[in-house]
Short mmCIF file of C-alpha atoms and ligand atoms in Angstrom, two decimals:
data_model
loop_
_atom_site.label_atom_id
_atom_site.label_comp_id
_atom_site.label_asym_id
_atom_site.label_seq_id
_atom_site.Cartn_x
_atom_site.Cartn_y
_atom_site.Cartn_z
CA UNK A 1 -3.43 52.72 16.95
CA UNK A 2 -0.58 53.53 19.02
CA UNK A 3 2.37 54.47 17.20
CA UNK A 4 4.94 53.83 19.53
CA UNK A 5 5.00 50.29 19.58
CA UNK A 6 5.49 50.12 15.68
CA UNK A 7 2.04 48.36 14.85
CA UNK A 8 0.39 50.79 12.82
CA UNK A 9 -0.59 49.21 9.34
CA UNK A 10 -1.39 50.95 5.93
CA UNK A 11 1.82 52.44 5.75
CA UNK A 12 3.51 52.58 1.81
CA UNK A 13 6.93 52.16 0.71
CA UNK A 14 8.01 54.06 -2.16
CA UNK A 15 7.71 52.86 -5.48
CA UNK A 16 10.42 50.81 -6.51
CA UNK A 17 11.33 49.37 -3.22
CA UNK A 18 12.51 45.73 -3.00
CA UNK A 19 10.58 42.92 -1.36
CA UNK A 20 12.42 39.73 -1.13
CA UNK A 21 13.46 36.78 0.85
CA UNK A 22 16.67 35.19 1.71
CA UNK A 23 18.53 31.31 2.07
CA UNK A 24 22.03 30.20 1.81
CA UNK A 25 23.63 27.48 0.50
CA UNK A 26 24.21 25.17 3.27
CA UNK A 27 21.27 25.60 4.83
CA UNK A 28 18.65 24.55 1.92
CA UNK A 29 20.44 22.72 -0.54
CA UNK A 30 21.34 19.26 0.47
CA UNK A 31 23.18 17.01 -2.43
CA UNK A 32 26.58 17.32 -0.31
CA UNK A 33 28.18 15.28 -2.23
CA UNK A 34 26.57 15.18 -6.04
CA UNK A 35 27.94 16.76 -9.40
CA UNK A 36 31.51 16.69 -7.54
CA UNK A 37 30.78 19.20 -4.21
CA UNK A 38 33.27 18.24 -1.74
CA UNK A 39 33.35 18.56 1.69
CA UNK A 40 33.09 22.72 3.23
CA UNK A 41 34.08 23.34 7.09
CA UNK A 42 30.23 23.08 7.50
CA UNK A 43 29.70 19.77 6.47
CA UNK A 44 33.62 18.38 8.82
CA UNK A 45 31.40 21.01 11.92
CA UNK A 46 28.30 19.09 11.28
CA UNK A 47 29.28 15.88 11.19
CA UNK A 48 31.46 16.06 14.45
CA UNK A 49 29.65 14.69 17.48
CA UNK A 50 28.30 17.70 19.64
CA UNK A 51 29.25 20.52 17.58
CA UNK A 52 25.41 20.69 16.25
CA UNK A 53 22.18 20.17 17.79
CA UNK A 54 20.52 16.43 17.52
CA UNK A 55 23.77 15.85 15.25
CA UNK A 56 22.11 17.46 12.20
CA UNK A 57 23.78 17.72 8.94
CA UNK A 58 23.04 19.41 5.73
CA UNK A 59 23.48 16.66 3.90
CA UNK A 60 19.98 16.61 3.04
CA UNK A 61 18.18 20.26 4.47
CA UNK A 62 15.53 20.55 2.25
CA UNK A 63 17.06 19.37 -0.71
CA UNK A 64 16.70 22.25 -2.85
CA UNK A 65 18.70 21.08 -5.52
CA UNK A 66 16.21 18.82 -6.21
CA UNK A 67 13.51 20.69 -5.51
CA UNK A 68 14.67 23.95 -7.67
CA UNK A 69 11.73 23.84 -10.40
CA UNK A 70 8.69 23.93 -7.18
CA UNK A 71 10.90 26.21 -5.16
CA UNK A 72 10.81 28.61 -7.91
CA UNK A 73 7.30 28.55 -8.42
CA UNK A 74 6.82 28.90 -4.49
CA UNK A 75 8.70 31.93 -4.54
CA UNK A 76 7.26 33.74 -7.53
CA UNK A 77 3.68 32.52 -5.94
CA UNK A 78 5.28 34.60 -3.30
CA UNK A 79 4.59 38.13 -5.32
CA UNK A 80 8.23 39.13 -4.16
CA UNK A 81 10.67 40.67 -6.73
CA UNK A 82 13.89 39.02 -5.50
CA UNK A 83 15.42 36.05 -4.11
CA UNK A 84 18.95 36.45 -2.19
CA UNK A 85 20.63 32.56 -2.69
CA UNK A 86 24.42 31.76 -1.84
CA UNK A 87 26.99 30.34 -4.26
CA UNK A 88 28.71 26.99 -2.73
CA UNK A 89 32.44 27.63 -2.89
CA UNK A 90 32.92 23.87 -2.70
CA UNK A 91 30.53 22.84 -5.22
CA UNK A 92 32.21 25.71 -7.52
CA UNK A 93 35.73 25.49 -6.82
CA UNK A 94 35.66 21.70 -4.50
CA UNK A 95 39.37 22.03 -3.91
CA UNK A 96 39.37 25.83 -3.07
CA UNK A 97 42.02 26.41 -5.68
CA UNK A 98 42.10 25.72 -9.27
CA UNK A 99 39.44 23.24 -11.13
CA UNK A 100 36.31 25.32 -11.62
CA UNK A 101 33.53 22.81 -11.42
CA UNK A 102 31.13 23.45 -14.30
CA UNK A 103 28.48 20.64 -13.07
CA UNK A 104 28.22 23.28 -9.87
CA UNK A 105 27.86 25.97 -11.84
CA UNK A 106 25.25 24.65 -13.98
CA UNK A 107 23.49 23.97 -11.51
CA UNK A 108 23.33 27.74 -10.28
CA UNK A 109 23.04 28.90 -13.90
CA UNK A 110 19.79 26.64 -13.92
CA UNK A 111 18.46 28.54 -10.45
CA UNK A 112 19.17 32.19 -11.68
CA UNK A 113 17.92 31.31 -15.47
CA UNK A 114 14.61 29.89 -13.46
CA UNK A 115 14.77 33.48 -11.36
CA UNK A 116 15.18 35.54 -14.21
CA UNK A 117 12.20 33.30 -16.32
CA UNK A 118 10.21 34.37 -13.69
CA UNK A 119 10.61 37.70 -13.36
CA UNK A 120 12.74 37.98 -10.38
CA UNK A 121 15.94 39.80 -9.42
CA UNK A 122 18.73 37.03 -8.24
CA UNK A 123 20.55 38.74 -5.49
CA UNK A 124 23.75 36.32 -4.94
CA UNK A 125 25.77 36.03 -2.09
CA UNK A 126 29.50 34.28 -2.48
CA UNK A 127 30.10 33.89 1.01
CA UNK A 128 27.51 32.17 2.94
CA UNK A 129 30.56 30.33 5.69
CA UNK A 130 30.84 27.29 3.56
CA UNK A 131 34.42 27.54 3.61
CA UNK A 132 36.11 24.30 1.50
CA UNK A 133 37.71 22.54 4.18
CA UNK A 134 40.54 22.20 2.01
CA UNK A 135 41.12 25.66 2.78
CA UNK A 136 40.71 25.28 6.62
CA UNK A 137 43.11 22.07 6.70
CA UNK A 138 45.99 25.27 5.43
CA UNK A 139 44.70 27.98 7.82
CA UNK A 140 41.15 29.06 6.81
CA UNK A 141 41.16 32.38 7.14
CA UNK A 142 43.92 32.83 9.04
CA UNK A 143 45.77 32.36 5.98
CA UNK A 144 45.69 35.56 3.43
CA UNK A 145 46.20 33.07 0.64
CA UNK A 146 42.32 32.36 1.01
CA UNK A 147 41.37 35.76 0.15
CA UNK A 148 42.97 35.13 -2.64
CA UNK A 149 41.49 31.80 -3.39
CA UNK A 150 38.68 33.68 -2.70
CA UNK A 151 38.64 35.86 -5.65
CA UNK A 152 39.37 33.33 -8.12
CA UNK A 153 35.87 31.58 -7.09
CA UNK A 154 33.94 35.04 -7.38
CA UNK A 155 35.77 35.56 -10.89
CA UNK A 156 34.65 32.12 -11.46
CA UNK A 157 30.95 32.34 -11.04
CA UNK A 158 30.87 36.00 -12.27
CA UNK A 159 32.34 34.70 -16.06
CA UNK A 160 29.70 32.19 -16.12
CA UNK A 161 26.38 34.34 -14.37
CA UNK A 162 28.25 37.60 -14.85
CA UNK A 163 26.04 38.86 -17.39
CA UNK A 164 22.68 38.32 -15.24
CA UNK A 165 22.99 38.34 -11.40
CA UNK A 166 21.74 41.59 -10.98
CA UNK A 167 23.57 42.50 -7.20
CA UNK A 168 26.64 40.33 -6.24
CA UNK A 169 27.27 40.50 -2.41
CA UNK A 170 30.74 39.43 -1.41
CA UNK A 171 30.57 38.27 2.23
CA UNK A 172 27.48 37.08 4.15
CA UNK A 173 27.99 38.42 8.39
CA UNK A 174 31.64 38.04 8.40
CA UNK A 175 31.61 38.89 12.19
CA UNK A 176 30.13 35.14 12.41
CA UNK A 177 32.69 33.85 10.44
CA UNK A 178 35.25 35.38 12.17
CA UNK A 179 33.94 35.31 15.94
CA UNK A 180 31.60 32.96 16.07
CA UNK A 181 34.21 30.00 14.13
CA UNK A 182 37.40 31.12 15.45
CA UNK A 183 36.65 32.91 19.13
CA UNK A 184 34.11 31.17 20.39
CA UNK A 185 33.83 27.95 18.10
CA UNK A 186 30.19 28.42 18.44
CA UNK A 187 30.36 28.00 14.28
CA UNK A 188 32.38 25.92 12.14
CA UNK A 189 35.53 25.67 12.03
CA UNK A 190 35.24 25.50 15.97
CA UNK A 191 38.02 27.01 16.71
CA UNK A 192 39.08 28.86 20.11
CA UNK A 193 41.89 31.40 19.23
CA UNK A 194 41.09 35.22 19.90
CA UNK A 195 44.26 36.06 17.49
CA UNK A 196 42.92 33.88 14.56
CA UNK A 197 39.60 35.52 14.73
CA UNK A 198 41.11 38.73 14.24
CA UNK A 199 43.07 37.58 11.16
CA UNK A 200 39.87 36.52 9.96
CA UNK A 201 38.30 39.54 10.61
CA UNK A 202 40.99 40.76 8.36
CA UNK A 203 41.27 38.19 5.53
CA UNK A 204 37.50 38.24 5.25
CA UNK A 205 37.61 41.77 4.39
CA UNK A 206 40.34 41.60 2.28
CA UNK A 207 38.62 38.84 0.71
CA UNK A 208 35.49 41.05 -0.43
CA UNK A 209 37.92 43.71 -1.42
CA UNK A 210 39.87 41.16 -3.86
CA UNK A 211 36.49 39.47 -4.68
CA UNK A 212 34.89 42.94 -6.43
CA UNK A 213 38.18 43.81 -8.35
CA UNK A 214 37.93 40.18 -9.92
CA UNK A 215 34.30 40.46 -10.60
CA UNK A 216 34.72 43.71 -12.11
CA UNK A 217 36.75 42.11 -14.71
CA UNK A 218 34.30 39.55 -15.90
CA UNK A 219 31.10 40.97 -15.30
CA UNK A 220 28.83 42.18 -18.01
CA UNK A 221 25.37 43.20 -16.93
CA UNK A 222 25.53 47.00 -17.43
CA UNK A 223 22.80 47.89 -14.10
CA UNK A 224 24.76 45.40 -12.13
CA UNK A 225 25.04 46.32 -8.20
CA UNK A 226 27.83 45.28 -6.10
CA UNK A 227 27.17 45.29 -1.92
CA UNK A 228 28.37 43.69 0.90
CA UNK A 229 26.25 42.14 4.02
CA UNK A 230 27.75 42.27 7.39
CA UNK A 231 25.11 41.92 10.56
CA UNK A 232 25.81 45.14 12.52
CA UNK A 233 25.12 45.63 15.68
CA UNK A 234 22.52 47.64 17.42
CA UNK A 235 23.80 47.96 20.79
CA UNK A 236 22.90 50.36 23.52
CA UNK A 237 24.69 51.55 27.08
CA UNK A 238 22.97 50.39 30.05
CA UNK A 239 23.49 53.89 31.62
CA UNK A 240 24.05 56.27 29.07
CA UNK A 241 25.04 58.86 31.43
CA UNK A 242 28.18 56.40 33.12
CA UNK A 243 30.70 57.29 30.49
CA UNK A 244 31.83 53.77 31.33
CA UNK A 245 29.30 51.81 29.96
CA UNK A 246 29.31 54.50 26.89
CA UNK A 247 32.61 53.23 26.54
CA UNK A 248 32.00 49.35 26.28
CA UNK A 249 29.07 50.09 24.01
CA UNK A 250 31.85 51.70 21.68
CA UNK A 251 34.14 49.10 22.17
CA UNK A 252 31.46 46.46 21.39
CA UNK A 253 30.79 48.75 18.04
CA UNK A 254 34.10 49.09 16.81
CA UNK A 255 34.74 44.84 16.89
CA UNK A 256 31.18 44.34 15.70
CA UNK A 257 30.71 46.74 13.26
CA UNK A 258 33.62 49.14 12.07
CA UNK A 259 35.64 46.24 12.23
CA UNK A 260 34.43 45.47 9.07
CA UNK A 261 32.67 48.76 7.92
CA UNK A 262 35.44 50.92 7.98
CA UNK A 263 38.12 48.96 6.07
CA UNK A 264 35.18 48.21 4.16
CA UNK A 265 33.24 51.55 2.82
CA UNK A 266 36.33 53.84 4.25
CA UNK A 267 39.57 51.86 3.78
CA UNK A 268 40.84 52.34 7.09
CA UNK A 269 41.15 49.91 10.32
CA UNK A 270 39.42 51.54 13.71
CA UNK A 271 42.02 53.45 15.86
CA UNK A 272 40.33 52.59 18.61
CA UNK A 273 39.48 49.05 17.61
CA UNK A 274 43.60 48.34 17.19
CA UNK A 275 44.03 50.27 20.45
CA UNK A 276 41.44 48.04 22.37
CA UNK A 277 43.23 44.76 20.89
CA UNK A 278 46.83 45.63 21.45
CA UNK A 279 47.06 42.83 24.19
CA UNK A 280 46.13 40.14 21.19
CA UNK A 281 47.72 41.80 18.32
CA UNK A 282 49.78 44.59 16.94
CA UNK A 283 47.76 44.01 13.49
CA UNK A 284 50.72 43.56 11.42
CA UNK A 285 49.16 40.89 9.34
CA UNK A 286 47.65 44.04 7.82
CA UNK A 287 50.12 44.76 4.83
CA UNK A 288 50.62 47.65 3.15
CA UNK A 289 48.11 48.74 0.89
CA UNK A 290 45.55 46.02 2.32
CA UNK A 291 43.01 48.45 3.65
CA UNK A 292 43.01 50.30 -0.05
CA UNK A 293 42.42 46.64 -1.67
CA UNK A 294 39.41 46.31 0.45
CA UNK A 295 38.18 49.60 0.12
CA UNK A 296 36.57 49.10 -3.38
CA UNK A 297 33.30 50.59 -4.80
CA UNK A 298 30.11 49.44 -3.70
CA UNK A 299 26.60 50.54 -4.39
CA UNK A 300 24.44 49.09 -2.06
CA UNK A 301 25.38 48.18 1.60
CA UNK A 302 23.71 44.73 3.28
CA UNK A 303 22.22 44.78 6.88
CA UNK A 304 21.10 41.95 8.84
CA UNK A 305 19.36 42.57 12.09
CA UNK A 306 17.41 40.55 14.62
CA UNK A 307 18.26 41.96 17.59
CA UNK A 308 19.62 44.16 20.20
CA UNK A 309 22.91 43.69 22.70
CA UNK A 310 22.99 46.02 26.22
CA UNK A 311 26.04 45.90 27.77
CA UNK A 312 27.89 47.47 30.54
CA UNK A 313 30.89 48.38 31.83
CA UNK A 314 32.49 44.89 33.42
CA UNK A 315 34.90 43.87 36.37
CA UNK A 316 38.59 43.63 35.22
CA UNK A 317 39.18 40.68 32.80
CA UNK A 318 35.06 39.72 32.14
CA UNK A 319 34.10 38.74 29.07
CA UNK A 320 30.58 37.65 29.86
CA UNK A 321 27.83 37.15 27.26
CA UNK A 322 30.99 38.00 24.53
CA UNK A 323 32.08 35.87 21.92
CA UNK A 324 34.53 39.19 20.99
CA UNK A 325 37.87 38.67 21.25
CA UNK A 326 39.47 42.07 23.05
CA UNK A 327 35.88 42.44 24.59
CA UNK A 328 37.42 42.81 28.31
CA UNK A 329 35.22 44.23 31.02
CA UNK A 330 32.28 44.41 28.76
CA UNK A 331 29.08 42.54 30.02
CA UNK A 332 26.28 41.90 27.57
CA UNK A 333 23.04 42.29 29.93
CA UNK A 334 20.16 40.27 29.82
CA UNK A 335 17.24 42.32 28.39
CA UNK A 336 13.74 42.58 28.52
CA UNK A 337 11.98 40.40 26.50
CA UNK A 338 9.73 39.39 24.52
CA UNK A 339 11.93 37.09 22.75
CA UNK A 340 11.71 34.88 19.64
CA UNK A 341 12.07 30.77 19.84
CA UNK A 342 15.85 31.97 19.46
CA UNK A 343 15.65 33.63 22.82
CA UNK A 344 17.07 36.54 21.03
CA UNK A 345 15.19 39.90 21.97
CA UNK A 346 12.39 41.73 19.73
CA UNK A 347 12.90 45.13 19.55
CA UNK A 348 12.03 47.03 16.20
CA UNK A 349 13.56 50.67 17.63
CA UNK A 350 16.91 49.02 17.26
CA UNK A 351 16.49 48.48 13.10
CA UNK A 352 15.27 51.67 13.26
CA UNK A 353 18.33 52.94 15.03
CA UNK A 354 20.34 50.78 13.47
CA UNK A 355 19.76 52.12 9.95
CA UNK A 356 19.71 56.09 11.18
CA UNK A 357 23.27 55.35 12.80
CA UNK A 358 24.60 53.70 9.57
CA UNK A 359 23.29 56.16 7.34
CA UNK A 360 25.19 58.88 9.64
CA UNK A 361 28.24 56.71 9.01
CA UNK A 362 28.20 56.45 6.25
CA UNK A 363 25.84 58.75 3.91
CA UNK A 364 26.71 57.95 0.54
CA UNK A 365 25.27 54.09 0.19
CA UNK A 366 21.71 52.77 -0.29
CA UNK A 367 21.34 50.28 2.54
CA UNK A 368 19.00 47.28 2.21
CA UNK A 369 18.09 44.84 4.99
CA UNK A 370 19.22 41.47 3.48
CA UNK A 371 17.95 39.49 6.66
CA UNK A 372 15.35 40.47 9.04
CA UNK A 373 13.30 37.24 10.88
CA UNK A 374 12.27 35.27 13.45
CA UNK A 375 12.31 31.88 14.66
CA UNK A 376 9.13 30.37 16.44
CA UNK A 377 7.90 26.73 17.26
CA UNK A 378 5.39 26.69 14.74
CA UNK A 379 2.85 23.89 14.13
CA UNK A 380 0.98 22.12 11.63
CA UNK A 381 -2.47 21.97 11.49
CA UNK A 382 -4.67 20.21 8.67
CA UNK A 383 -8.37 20.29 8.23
CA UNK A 384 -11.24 17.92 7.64
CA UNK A 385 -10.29 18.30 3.69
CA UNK A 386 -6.85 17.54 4.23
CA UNK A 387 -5.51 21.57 3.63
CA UNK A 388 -2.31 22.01 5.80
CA UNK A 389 -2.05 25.26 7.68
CA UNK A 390 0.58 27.04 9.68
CA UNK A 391 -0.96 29.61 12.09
CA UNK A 392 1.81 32.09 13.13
CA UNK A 393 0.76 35.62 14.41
CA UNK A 394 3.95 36.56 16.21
CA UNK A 395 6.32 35.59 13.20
CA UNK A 396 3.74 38.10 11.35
CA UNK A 397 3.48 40.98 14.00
CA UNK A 398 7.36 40.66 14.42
CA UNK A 399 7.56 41.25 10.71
CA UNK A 400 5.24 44.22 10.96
CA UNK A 401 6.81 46.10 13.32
CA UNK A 402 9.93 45.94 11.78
CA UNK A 403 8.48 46.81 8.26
CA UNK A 404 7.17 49.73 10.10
CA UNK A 405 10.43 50.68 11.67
CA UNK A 406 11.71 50.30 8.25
CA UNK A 407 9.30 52.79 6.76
CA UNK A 408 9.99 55.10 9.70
CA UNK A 409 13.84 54.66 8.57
CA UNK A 410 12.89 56.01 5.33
CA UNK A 411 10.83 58.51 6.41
CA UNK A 412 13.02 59.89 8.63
CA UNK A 413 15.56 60.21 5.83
CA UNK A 414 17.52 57.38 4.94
CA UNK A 415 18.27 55.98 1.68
CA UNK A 416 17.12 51.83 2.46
CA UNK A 417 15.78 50.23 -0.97
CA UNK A 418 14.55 47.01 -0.37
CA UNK A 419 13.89 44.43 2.73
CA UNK A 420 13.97 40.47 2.20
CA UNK A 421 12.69 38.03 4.84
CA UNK A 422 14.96 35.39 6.80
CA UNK A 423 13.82 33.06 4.98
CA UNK A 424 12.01 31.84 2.39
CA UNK A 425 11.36 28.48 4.41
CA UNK A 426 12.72 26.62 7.19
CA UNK A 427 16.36 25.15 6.92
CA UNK A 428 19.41 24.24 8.69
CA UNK A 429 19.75 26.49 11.19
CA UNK A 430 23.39 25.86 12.03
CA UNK A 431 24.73 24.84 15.47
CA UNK A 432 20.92 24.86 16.08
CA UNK A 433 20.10 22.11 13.50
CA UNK A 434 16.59 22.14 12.33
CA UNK A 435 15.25 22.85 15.85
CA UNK A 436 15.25 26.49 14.95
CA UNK A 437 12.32 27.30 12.25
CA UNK A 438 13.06 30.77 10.60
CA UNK A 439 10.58 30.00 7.17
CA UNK A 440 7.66 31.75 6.06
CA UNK A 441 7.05 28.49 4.72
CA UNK A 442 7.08 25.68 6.89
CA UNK A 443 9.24 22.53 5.78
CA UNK A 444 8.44 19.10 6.64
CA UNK A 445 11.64 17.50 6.80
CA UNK A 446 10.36 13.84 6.84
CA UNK A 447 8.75 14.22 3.09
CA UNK A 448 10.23 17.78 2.05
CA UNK A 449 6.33 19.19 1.64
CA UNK A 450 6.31 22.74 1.66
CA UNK A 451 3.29 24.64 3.40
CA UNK A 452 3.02 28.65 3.38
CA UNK A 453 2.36 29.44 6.72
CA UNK A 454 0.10 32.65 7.40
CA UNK A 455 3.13 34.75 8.01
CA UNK A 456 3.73 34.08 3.55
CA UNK A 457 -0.14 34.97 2.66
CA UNK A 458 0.73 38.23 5.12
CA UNK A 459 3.93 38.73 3.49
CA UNK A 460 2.50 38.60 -0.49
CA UNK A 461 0.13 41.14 0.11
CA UNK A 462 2.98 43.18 1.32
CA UNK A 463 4.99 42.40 -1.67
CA UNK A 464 2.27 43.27 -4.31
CA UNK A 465 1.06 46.40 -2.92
CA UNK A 466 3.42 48.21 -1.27
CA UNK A 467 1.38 48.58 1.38
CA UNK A 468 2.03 47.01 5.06
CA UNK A 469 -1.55 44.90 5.88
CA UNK A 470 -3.56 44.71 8.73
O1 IFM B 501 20.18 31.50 9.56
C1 IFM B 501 20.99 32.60 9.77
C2 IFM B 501 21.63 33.08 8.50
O2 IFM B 501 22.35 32.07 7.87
C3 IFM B 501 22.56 34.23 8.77
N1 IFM B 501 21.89 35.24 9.52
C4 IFM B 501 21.17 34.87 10.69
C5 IFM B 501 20.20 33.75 10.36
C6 IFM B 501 19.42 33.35 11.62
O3 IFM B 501 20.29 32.92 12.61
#
């Protein structure tokens, strides 16, 4: 088989490596307002007339928290070693600040005790964008004093789960949070304002920097791993030999990605990055010794990719395709397909890219892909005994070729230790409701049954060999 269009099969990761699969909070657990959750920016987003599609809430999603016990069993049926969940700030902490909520924590306690019972890492994240609206109704993150509020959750969960969680991430894709709610409003909280998304940008990071030094206090668990996840980039020039468009694809990198990477893993904010915003902001809500706060020790660095951008060099003053703030004369292009049910491109050289250009970054972290997936519209079938089926090749040769671009990652040198699938089932896809299916189980959201689909029979024998399958 032809190697260049990352199909072979039979290829072996090294011993040790990670299989898993991913959710968040919003997005599968439902109970919105049980055992004293109060409202996050999601649930104010979701409930606001036109801000999601058909006016879907997770108020319900697929009611994992009552569901935990078969969930559980699902996944270990799975073969997988670990399961990346999100902690709900406002079940937690409902009021942002101050009353710790044990009924929420119990509840997670009773979801990584179940993990753990079965033999299965618990990779949590803390910040999955369900911001307590609380929060939001004072600034969100525009407002440092959420960082801080931040922390106090994080120290929160880690004295009660602190002495099993066995890799605390901080932030989930904080360019969404910060773009995608406060550029382009595309994401809760909605809002329009190219300065506030750069605070955010800010008070996100400053908020996993703050997070770790808290968790460091409390936690126990002597192999513990800390990591961030942020959803870099691959992004490519049109012409790579106009020194223009080589230009907008580094100013597309340095708001996408070293926004957040290099306060992150290098304690220092992009030269270039504050040069290219200078007509928003000066950055002075950066304080002195900010970037050294955020730039805390971290063992394991968090990728999610899905998909490429091509851009260009653009007239004065366009910002089409860009929900960057600063992102003047830059053009995202259209590019060739195929494309998912997301419309979003499939292109396995750009994970592979992807993971050789952050390695060169930044050599001394393990990197692990903590969301790699695919939406399609897929469809129930059931046979003359009644057995319910989900038939999905693409979903399945879209997660081959990017296990094999993966393996060709490692092979090629760099240090990536474990992979987990967007997601374990379908969910709440955000702004896109439940129209968008990412599972490799298939959720029927009328009576919560929960069918593998082909794509989770492909993925288990994955899991338990090592081995990618025909
Ligand atoms: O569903 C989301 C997830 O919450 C964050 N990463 C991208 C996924 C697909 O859009």
């Amino acid at each position: 088989m032809s190697t260049d269009d990352f199909r072979e099969s039979g290829l072996t990761f090294p011993e040790g490596f990670t299989f898993g699969t991913a959710t968040a909070s919003y997005q599968i657990e439902g109970a919105a307002a049980e055992d004293g959750r109060k409202p996050s920016i999601w649930d104010t987003f979701s409930h606001t007339p036109g801000k999601v599609a058909n006016g879907d809430t997770g108020d319900v999603a697929v009611d994992f928290y009552h569901h935990v016990d078969e969930d559980l069993d699902l996944i270990k049926s799975l073969g997988i070693q670990a399961y990346r969940l999100s902690i709900a700030w406002p079940r937690v902490v409902p009021d942002g600040v101050g009353a710790v909520n044990e009924k929420g924590l119990d509840f997670y306690e009773k979801v990584i005790d179940g993990l753990i019972a079965r033999d299965i890492q618990p990779v949590v994240t803390l910040y999955h964008w369900d911001l307590p609206q609380v929060l939001e109704d004072r600034g969100g993150w525009t407002n440092r004093e959420t960082s801080y509020a931040f922390a106090q959750f994080a120290k929160a969960v880690g004295e009660r789960l602190g002495d099993r969680v066995a890799v605390w991430t901080t932030l989930n894709e904080p360019w969404c949070a910060a773009y995608l709610g406060y550029a382009n409003g595309h994401h809760a909280p909605g809002r329009q304002e190219e300065l506030a998304s750069l605070q955010a940008v800010h008070h996100l990071n400053l908020a996993h920097g703050l997070a770790l030094i808290e968790l460091r206090k409390v936690v126990t668990k002597p192999d513990v791993k800390y990591s961030v996840t942020n959803n870099l980039a691959s992004v490519y020039a049109a012409d790579p030999s106009n020194p223009e468009d080589v230009d907008a694809k580094r100013q597309i990198e340095a708001l996408r990605n070293r926004a957040f990477t290099d306060p992150q893993l290098r304690g220092v904010l992009p030269a270039d990055l504050v040069e290219d915003t200078k007509h928003i902001t000066d950055w002075s809500f950066v304080l002195d010794g900010d970037l050294e706060l955020i730039h805390q020790p971290i063992d394991l660095v968090g990728i999610n990719y899905y998909n490429t951008d091509l851009v260009a060099r653009g007239a004065e003053h366009s910002t089409q395709g860009s929900p960057f703030p600063g992102a003047t004369r830059v053009d995202f292009l259209e590019q060739p397909g195929p494309f998912t049910a997301m419309g979003w491109n499939i292109e396995p050289k750009g994970l592979f890219d992807l993971l050789v250009s952050t390695h060169e970054l930044y050599p001394e972290y393990d990197l692990v892909i903590t969301e790699n997936g695919a939406a399609y519209d897929d469809v129930v079938t059931t046979d003359a005994d009644g057995n319910r089926a989900v038939h999905d090749p693409e979903r399945i040769d879209f997660l081959r070729r990017h296990f094999v671009a993966a393996h060709r990652a490692i092979e090629a040198g760099v240090p990536l230790v474990g992979y987990f699938v967007w997601s374990l089932m379908d969910n709440f896809e955000w702004a896109f409701g439940y129209e968008k299916r990412f599972g490799i189980v298939h959720v029927d959201y009328d009576t919560q049954v929960r069918t593998k689909k082909d794509s989770a029979l492909w993925y288990t024998k994955l899991a338990e060999t090592g081995v990618i399958p025909e």
